[in-house]
C-alpha cells in the first residue's frame, strides 16, 4: 500500500514482526548509517536468558529511538511487505492463470 510508511509508528514497527522484518530488510546492507545493530545472540537465549533479554530490550529501545529520530528510514517499507501481502499473492496467481 503506497503511503504505508506515513501511517506506521515506531511502536508499530517494533511490535509487529512483519513490519520489523520489512524495516530491517529495507535498511540492511549499509543503506542506512547509524541504524542500531543487535548485540544479543540467539545462543544466549538458552544459555544466558537474562543477558539475552536485557540486550534484546536495549536493541528495541535504541531502534525505536532511531526510527523516531529518522522517520525517513521508514520510506520504502511497503516494498518489503509485497512478499507477504495476501492480496498481491492472489493477484499473481490470477495473472499466471490468465496467461496460461
PDB file of N, CA, C and O in Angstrom, residues 12 30 33 47 50 65:
ATOM      1  N   UNK A  12       4.571   0.496  16.007  1.00  0.00           N
ATOM      2  CA  UNK A  12       4.050  -0.476  15.036  1.00  0.00           C
ATOM      3  C   UNK A  12       5.188  -1.328  14.482  1.00  0.00           C
ATOM      4  O   UNK A  12       5.082  -2.547  14.389  1.00  0.00           O
ATOM      5  N   UNK A  30      24.069  -1.726   4.859  1.00  0.00           N
ATOM      6  CA  UNK A  30      24.770  -0.454   4.920  1.00  0.00           C
ATOM      7  C   UNK A  30      24.038   0.693   4.261  1.00  0.00           C
ATOM      8  O   UNK A  30      24.606   1.760   4.062  1.00  0.00           O
ATOM      9  N   UNK A  33      23.005   4.675   7.547  1.00  0.00           N
ATOM     10  CA  UNK A  33      24.081   4.900   8.511  1.00  0.00           C
ATOM     11  C   UNK A  33      23.505   5.130   9.902  1.00  0.00           C
ATOM     12  O   UNK A  33      22.528   5.857  10.054  1.00  0.00           O
ATOM     13  N   UNK A  47      21.332 -20.171  26.825  1.00  0.00           N
ATOM     14  CA  UNK A  47      22.499 -20.248  27.699  1.00  0.00           C
ATOM     15  C   UNK A  47      22.521 -19.156  28.762  1.00  0.00           C
ATOM     16  O   UNK A  47      22.984 -19.383  29.875  1.00  0.00           O
ATOM     17  N   UNK A  50      18.911 -14.047  30.846  1.00  0.00           N
ATOM     18  CA  UNK A  50      18.843 -12.676  31.379  1.00  0.00           C
ATOM     19  C   UNK A  50      19.624 -11.708  30.497  1.00  0.00           C
ATOM     20  O   UNK A  50      19.160 -10.608  30.188  1.00  0.00           O
ATOM     21  N   UNK A  65      14.063   4.592  19.236  1.00  0.00           N
ATOM     22  CA  UNK A  65      14.585   5.957  19.300  1.00  0.00           C
ATOM     23  C   UNK A  65      15.139   6.374  17.938  1.00  0.00           C
ATOM     24  O   UNK A  65      14.927   7.501  17.485  1.00  0.00           O
TER      25      UNK A  65
END
